[in-house]
mmCIF file of C-alpha atoms in Angstrom:
data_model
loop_
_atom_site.group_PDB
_atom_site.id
_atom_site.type_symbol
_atom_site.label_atom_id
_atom_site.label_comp_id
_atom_site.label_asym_id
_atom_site.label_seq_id
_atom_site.Cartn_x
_atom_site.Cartn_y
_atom_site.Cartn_z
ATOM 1 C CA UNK A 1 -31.048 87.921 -207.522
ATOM 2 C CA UNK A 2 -27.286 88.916 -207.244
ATOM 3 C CA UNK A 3 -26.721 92.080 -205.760
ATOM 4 C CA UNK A 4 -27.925 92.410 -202.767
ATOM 5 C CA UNK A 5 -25.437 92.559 -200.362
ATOM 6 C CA UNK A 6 -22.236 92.903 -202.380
ATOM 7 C CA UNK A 7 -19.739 94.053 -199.197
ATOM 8 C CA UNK A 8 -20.859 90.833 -196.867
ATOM 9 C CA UNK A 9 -18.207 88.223 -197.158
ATOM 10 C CA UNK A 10 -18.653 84.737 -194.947
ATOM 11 C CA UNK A 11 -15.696 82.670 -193.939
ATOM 12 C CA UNK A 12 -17.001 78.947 -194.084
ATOM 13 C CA UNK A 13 -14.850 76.197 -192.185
ATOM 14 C CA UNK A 14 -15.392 73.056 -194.435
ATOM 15 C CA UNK A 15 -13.879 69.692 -195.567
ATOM 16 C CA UNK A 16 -13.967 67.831 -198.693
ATOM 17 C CA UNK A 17 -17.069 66.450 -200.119
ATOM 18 C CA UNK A 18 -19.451 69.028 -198.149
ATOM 19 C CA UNK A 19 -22.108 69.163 -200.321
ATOM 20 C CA UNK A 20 -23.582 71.760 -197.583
ATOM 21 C CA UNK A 21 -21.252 74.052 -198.082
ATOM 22 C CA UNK A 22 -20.901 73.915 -201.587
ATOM 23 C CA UNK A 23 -25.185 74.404 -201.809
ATOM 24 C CA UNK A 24 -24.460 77.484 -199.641
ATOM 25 C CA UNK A 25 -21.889 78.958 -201.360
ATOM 26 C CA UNK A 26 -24.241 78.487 -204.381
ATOM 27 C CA UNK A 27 -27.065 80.235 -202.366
ATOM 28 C CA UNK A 28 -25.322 82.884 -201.283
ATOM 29 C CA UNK A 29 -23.709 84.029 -204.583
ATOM 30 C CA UNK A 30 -27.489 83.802 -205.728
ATOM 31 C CA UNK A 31 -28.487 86.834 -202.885
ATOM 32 C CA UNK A 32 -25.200 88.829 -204.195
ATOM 33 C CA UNK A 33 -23.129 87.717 -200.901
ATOM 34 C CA UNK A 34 -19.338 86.342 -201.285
ATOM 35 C CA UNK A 35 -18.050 83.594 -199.556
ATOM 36 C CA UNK A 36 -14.737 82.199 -198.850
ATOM 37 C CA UNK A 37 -13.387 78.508 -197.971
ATOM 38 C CA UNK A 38 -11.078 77.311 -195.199
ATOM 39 C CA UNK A 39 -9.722 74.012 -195.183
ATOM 40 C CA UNK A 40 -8.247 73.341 -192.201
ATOM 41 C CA UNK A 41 -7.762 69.846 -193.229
ATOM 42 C CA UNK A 42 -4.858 70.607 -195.771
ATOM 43 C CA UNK A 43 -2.646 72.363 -192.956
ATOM 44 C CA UNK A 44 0.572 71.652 -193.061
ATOM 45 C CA UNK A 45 1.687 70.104 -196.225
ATOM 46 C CA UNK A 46 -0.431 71.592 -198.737
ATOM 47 C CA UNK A 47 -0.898 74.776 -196.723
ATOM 48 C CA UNK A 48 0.652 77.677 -195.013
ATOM 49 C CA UNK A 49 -0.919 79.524 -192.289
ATOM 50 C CA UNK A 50 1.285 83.076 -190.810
ATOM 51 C CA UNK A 51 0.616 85.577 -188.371
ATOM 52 C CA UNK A 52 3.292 88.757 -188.876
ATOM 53 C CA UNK A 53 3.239 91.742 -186.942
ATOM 54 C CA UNK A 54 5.424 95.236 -187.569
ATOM 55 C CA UNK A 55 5.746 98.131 -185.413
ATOM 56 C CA UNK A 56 3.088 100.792 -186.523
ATOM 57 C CA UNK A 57 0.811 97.908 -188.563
ATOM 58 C CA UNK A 58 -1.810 96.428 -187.381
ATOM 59 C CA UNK A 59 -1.212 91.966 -187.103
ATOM 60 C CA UNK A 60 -1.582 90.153 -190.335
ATOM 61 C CA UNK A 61 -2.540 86.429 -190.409
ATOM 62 C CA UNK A 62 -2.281 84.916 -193.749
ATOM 63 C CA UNK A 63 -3.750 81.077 -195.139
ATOM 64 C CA UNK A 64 -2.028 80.049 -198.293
ATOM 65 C CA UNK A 65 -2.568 76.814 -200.520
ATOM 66 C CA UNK A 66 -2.850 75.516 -204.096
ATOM 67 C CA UNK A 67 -6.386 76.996 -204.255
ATOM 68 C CA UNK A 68 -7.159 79.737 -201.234
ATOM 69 C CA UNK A 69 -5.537 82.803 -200.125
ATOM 70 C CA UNK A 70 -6.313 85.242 -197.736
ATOM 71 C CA UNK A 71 -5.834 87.072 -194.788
ATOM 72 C CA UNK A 72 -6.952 89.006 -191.993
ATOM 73 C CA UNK A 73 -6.864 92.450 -194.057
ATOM 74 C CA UNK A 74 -10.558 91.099 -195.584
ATOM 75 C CA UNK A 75 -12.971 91.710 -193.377
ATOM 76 C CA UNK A 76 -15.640 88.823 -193.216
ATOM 77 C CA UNK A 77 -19.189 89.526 -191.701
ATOM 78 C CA UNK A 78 -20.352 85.848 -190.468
ATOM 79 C CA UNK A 79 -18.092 82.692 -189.772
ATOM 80 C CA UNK A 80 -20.065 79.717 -190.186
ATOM 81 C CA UNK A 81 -17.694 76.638 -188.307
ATOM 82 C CA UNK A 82 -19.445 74.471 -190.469
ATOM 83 C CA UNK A 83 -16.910 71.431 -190.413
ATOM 84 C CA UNK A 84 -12.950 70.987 -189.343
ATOM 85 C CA UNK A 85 -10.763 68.235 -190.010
ATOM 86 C CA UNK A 86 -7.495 67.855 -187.944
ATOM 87 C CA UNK A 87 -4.089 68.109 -189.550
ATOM 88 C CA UNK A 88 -1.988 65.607 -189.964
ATOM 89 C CA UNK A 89 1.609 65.746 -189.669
ATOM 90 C CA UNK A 90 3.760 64.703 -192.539
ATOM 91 C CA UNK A 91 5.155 61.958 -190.752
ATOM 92 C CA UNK A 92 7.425 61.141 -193.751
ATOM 93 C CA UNK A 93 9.755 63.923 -193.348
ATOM 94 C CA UNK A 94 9.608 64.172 -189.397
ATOM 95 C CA UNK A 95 12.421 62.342 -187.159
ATOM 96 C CA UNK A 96 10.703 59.369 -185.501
ATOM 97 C CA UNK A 97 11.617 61.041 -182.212
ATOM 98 C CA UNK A 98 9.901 63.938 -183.298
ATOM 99 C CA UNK A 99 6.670 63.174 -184.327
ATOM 100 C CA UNK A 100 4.766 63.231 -180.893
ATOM 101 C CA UNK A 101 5.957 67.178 -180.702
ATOM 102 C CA UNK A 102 5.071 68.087 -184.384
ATOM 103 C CA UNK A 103 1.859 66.386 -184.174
ATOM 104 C CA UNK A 104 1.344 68.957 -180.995
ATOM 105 C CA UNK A 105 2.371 72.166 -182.643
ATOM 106 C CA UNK A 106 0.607 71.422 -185.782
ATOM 107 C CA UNK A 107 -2.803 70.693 -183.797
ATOM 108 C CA UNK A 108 -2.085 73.339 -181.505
ATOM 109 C CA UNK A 109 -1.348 76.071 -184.658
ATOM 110 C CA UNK A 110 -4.617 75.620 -185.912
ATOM 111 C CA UNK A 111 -6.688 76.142 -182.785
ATOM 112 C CA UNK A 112 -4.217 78.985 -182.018
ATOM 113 C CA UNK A 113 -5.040 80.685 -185.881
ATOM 114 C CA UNK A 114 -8.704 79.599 -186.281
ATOM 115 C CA UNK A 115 -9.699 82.575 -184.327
ATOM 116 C CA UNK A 116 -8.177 85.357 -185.817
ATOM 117 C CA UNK A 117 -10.135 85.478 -189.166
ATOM 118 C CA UNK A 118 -13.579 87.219 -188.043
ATOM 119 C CA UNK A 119 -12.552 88.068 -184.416
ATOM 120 C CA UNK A 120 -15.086 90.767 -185.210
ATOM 121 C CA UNK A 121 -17.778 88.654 -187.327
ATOM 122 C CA UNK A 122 -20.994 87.265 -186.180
ATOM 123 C CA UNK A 123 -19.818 82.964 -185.732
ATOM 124 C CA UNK A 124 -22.241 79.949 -186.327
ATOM 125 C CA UNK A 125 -21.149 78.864 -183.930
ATOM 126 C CA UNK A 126 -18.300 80.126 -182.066
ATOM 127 C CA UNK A 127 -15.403 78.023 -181.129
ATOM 128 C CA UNK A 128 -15.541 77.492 -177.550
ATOM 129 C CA UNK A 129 -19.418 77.262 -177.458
ATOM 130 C CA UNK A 130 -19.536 74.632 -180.109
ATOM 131 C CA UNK A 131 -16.739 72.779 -178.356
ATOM 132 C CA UNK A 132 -18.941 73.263 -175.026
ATOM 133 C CA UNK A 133 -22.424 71.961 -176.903
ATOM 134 C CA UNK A 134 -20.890 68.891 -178.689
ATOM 135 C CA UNK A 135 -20.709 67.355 -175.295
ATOM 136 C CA UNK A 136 -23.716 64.449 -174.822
ATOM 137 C CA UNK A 137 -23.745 64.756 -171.392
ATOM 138 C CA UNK A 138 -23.938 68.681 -171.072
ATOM 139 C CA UNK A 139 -26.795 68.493 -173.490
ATOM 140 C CA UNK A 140 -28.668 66.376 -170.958
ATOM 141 C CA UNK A 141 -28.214 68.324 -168.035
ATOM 142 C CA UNK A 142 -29.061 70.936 -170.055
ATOM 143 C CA UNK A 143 -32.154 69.896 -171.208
ATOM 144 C CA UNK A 144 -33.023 69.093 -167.876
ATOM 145 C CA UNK A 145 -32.420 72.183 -166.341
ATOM 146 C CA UNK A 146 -34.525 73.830 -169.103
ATOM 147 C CA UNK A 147 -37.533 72.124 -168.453
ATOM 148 C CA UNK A 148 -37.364 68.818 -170.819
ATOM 149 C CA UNK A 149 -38.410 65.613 -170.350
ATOM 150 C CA UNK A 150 -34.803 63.089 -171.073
ATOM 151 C CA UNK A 151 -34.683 59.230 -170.521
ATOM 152 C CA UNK A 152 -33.241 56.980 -167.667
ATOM 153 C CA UNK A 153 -29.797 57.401 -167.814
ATOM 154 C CA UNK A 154 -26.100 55.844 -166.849
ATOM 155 C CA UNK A 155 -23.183 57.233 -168.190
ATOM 156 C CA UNK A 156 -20.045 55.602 -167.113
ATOM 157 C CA UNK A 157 -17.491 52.785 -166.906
ATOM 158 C CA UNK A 158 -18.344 50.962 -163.859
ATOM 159 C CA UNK A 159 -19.510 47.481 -164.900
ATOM 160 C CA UNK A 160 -21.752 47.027 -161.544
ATOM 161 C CA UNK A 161 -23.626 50.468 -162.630
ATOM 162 C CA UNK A 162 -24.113 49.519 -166.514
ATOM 163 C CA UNK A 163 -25.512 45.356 -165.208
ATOM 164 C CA UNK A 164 -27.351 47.014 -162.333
ATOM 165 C CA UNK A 165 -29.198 50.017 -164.723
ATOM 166 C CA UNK A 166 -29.649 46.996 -167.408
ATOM 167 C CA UNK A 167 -31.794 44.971 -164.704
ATOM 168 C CA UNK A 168 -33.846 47.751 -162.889
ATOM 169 C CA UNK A 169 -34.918 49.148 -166.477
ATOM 170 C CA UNK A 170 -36.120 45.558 -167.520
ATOM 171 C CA UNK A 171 -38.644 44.609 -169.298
ATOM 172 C CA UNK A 172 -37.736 47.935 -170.497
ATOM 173 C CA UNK A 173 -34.894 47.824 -173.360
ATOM 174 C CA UNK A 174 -31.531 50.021 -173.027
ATOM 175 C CA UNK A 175 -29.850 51.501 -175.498
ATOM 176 C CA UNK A 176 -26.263 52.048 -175.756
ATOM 177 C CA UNK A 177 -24.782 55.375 -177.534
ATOM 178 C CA UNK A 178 -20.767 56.262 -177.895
ATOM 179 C CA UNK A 179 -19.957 59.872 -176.123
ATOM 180 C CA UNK A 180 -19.178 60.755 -180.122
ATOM 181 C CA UNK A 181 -20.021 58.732 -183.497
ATOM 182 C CA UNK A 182 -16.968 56.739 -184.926
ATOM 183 C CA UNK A 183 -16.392 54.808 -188.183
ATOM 184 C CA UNK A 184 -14.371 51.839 -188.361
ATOM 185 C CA UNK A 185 -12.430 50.700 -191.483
ATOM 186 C CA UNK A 186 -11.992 47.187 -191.469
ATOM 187 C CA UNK A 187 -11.314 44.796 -194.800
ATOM 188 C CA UNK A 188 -12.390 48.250 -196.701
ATOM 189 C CA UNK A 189 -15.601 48.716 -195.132
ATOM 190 C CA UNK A 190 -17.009 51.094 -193.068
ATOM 191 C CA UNK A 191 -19.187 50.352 -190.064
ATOM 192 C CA UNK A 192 -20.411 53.339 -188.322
ATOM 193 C CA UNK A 193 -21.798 53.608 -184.808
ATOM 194 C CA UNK A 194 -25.124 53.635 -184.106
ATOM 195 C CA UNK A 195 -27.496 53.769 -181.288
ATOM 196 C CA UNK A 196 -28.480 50.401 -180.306
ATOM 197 C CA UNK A 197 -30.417 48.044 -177.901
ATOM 198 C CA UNK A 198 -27.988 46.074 -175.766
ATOM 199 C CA UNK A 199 -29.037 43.086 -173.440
ATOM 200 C CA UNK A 200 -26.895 42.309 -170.291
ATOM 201 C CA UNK A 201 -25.781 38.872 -172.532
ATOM 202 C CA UNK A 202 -24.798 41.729 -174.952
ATOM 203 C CA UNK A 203 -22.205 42.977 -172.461
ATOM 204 C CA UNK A 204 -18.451 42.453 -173.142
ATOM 205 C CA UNK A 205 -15.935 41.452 -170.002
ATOM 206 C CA UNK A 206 -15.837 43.798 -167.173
ATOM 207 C CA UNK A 207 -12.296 44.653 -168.130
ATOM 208 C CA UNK A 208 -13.618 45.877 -171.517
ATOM 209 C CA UNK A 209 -16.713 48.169 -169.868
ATOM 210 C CA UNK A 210 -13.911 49.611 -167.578
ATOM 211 C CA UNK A 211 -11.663 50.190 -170.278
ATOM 212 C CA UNK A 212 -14.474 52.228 -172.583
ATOM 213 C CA UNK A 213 -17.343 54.856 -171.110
ATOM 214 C CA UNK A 214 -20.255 54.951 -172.796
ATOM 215 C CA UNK A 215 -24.033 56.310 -172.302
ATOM 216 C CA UNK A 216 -26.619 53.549 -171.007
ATOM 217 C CA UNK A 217 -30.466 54.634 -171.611
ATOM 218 C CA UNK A 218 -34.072 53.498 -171.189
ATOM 219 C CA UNK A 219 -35.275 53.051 -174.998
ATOM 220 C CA UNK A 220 -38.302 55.006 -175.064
ATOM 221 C CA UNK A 221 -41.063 54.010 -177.239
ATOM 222 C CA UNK A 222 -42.108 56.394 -179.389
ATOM 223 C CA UNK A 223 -45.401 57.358 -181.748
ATOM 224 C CA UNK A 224 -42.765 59.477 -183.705
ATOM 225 C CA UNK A 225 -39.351 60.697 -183.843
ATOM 226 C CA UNK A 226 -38.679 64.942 -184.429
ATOM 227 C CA UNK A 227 -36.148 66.275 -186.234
ATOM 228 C CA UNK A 228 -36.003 70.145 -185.290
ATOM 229 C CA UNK A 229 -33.781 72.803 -187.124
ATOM 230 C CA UNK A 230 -32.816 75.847 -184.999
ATOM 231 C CA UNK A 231 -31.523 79.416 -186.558
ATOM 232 C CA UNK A 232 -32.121 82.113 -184.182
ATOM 233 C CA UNK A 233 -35.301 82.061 -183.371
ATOM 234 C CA UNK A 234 -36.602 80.540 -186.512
ATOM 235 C CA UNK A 235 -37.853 76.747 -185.543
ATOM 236 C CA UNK A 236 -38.171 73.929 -188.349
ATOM 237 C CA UNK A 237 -39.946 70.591 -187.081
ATOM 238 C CA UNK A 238 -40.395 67.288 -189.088
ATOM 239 C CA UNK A 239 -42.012 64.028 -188.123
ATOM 240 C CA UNK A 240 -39.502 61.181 -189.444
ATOM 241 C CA UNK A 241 -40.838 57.903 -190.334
ATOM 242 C CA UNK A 242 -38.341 54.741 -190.539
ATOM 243 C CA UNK A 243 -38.326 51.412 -190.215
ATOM 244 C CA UNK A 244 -35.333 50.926 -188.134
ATOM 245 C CA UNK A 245 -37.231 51.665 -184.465
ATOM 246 C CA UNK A 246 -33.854 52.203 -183.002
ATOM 247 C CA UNK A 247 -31.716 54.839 -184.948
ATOM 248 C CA UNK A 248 -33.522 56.847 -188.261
ATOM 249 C CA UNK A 249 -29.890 57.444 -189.177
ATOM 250 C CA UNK A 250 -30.157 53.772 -190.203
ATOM 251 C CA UNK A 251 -33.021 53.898 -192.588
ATOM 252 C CA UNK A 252 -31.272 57.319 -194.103
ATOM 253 C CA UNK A 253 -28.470 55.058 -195.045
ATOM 254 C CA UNK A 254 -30.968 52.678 -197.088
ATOM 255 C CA UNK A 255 -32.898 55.850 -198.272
ATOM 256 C CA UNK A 256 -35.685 54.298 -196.225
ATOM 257 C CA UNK A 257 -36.440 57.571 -194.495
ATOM 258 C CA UNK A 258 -39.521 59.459 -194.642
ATOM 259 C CA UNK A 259 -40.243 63.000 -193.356
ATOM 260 C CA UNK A 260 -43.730 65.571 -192.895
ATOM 261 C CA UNK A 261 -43.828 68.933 -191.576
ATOM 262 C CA UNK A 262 -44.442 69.176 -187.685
ATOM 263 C CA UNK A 263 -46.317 71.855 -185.705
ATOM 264 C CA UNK A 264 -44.230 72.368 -182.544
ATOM 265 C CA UNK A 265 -46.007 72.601 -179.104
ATOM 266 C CA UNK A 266 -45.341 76.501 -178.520
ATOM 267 C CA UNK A 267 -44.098 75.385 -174.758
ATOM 268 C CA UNK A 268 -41.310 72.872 -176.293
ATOM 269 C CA UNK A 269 -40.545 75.277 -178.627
ATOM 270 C CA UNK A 270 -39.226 77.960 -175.848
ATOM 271 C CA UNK A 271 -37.600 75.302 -174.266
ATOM 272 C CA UNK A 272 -35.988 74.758 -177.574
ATOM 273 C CA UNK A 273 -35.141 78.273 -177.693
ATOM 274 C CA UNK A 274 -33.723 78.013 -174.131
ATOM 275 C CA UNK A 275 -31.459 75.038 -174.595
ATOM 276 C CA UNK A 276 -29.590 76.966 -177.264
ATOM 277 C CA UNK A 277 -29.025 80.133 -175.043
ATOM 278 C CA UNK A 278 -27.684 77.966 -172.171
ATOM 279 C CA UNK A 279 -25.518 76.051 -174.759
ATOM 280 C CA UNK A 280 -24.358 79.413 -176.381
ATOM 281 C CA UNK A 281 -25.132 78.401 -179.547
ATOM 282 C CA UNK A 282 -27.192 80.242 -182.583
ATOM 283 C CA UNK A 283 -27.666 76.853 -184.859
ATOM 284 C CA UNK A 284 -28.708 73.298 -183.554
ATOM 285 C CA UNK A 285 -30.674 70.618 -184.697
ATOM 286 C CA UNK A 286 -32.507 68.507 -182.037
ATOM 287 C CA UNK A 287 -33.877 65.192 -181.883
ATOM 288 C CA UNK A 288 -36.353 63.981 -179.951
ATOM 289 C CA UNK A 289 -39.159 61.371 -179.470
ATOM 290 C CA UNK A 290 -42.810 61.858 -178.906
ATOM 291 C CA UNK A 291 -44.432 59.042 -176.923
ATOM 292 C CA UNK A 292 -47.332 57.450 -177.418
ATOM 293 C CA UNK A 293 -48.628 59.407 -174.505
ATOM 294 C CA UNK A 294 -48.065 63.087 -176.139
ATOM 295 C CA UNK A 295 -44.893 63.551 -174.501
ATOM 296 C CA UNK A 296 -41.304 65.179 -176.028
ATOM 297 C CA UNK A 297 -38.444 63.477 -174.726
ATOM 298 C CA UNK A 298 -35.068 65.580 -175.481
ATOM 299 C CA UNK A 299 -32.680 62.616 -177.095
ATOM 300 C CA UNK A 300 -29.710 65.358 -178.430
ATOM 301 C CA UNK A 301 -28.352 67.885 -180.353
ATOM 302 C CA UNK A 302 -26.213 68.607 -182.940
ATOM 303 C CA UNK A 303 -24.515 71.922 -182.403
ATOM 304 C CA UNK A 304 -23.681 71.930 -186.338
ATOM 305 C CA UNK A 305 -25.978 69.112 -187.365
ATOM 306 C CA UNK A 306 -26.872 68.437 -191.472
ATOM 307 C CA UNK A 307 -29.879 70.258 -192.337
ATOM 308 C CA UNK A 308 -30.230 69.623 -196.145
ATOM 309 C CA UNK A 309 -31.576 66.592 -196.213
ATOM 310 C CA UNK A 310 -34.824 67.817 -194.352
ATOM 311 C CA UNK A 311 -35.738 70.262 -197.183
ATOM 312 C CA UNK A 312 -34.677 67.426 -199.388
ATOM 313 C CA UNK A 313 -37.253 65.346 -198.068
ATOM 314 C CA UNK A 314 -39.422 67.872 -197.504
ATOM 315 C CA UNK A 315 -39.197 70.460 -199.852
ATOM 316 C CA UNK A 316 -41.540 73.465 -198.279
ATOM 317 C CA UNK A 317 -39.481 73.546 -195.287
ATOM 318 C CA UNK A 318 -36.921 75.854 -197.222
ATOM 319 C CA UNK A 319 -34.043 75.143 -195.092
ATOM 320 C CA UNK A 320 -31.105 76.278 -197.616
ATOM 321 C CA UNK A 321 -33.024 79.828 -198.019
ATOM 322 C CA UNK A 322 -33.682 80.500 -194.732
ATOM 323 C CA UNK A 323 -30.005 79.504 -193.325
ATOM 324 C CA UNK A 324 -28.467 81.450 -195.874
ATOM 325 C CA UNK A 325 -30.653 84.514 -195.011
ATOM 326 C CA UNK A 326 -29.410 83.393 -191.309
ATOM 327 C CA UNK A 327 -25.853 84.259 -192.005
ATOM 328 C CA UNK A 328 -26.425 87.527 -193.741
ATOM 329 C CA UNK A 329 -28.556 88.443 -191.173
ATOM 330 C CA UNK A 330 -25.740 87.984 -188.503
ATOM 331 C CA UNK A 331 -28.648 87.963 -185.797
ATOM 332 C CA UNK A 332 -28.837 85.468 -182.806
ATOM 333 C CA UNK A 333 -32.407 86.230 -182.830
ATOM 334 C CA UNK A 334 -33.181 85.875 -186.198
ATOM 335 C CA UNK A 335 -36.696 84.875 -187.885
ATOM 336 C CA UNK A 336 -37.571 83.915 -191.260
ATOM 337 C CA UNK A 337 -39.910 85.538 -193.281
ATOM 338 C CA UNK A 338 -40.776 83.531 -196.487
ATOM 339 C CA UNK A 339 -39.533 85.734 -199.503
ATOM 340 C CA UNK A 340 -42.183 85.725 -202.564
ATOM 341 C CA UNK A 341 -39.044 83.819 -204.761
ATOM 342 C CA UNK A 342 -37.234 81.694 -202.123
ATOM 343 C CA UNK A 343 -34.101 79.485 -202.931
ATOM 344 C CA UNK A 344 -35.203 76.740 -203.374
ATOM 345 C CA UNK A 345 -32.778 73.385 -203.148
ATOM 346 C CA UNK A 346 -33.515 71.605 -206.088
ATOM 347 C CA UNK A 347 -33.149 74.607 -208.155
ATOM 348 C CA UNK A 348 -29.530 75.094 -206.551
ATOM 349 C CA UNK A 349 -28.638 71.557 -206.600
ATOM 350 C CA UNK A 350 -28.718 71.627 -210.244
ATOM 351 C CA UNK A 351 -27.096 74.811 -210.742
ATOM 352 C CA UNK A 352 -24.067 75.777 -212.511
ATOM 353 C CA UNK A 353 -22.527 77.873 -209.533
ATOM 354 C CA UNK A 354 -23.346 74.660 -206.851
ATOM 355 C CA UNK A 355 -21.161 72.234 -209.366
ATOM 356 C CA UNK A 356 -18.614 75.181 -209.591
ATOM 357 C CA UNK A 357 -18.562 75.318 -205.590
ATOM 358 C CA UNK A 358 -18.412 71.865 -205.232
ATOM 359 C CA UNK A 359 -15.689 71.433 -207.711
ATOM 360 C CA UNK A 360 -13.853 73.758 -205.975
ATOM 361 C CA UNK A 361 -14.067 71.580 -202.505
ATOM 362 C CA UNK A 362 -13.467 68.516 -203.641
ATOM 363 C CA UNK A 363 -9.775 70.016 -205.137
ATOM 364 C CA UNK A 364 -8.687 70.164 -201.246
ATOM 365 C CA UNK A 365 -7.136 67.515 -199.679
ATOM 366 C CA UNK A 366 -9.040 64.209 -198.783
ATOM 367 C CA UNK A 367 -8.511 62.290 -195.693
ATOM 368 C CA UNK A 368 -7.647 59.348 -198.133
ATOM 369 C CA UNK A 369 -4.326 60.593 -198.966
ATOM 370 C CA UNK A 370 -3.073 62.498 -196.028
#
């Protein structure tokens, strides 16, 4: 299948252990497109990043480290902003008194440089928008003003609001939900926020609710929970199944999670289609519940949210195929027409090039040692 478009080149922003970006770098050498890795994550001491300019040239920006090099002289088609990690500053050979500044420039250096590479390329998705869409709150008002249905809500740190919401919802539960998921290391373990039902008893001290925001919401029951993948115009919906009633991200931790292919109501499906255009985005995945009544409620979206395990679990949705025909494409309007061999992600999962690609990731820098 190589071959087919042997002058596209995509820029892919990526950490680590990305398993999505090493099955797409595996997929795309399959159609005959080349790819190339930023790390972002091993800026400053394992990586140099330039911009030059001379009178009569055009500007040059250069990234250099053990394994990547290039520069703004290769032209890349698509840049998928897949996944960043912020530097950190090599606080070992920084001044005490200087740390606070170097920890600036470095952060500021990469948002300054992350830019330049594909200023003419087609971005999934671009920098500002995806900055703009991974914003809870936006994504409600959002979905309101498109048309969707969203629960109760109370975002804020006034105690009186959270205890007053709490009682007027009852018998109803509330949930609770951070503005963005965290991990905690603690005795090495990791606990990981999730969304969760929280009583008034639950509450800590009013000092404590003042002292962190968070998002307060009617729990809505639900006859099932959707998972939709959105590229262009090209819709994926699956019905999840898991035990845990409160968060499926739960249950996916105990591989406890179950998935079948969803027909969309054509009306939520252009409202779908018109929360990405008012988020500015190309490439979401949206979750929400269907009540026992028939009716969507919008819950949130991931501006750059995983998308593998869906074909994983459900194999005919040919997600991997389909988003790697998305960034060749380079269309915000894109549709997928089923080829008569697709990708497939088993087959590239077990492929030579997807252990080469992943190889090659997992060579970068981990958070563990920086």
């Amino acid at each position: 299948m190589a071959g087919g478009f042997p002058n596209m080149t995509i820029l892919i922003h990526t950490i680590p252990t990305d398993i999505h970006a090493a099955a797409v770098q595996a997929a795309l050498r399959q159609k005959g497109a080349s790819s190339q890795t930023w790390h972002t994550g091993d800026f400053p001491s394992h990586q140099t990043v330039s911009w030059t300019y001379q009178p009569g040239q055009p500007p040059r920006m250069s990234v250099r480290d053990e394994f990547d090099r290039f520069d703004t002289t290769q032209r890349f088609d698509t840049v998928w902003h897949r996944r960043i990690r912020a530097p950190q500053e090599p606080a070992a050979v920084v001044a005490p008194a200087d740390q606070q500044f170097v920890a600036r420039e470095i952060g500021r250096w990469i948002s300054t440089t992350l830019p330049l590479p594909g200023q003419d390329a087609f971005w999934v998705n671009g920098l500002r928008e995806s900055e703009y869409a991974d914003n809870k709150l936006v994504q409600l008002d959002a979905a309101v003003r498109v048309g969707m249905t969203i629960p109760a809500t109370v975002a804020t740190n006034a105690p009186d609001e959270i205890r007053a919401f709490i009682r007027a919802t009852a018998p109803r539960p509330v949930i609770y939900k951070p503005l963005r998921g965290y991990t905690w290391t603690l005795n090495d373990k990791q606990l990981i926020s999730y969304t969760k039902t929280v009583t008034e008893a639950d509450l800590p001290s009013d000092d404590l609710l003042r002292a962190c925001p968070g998002i307060f919401q009617e729990y809505i029951e639900k006859d099932v929970e959707l998972r939709v993948t959105i590229m262009g115009h090209h819709c994926v919906a699956v019905a999840l199944q898991a035990p845990d009633k409160e968060d499926w991200r739960v249950s996916s931790e105990r591989d406890e999670l179950t998935a079948t292919p969803f027909d969309l109501a054509p009306a939520v499906r252009e409202q779908c289609l018109a929360l990405m255009k008012r988020l500015g985005i190309v490439f979401g995945c949206i979750d929400f519940v269907v009540t026992p009544q028939g009716e969507y409620v919008f819950l949130e979206i991931n501006e750059m949210g995983q998308f593998l395990w869906v074909e994983d679990l459900v194999p005919e949705t040919l997600l991997l195929d389909a988003f790697t025909s998305f960034l060749i494409a380079r269309d915000p309007e894109f549709t997928w027409r089923q080829p008569e061999r697709p990708l497939r992600l088993a087959e590239i999962g077990n492929s030579p090039d997807y252990r080469h690609f992943l190889k090659l990731i997992n060579q970068h820098v981990p958070r563990s040692i920086l």
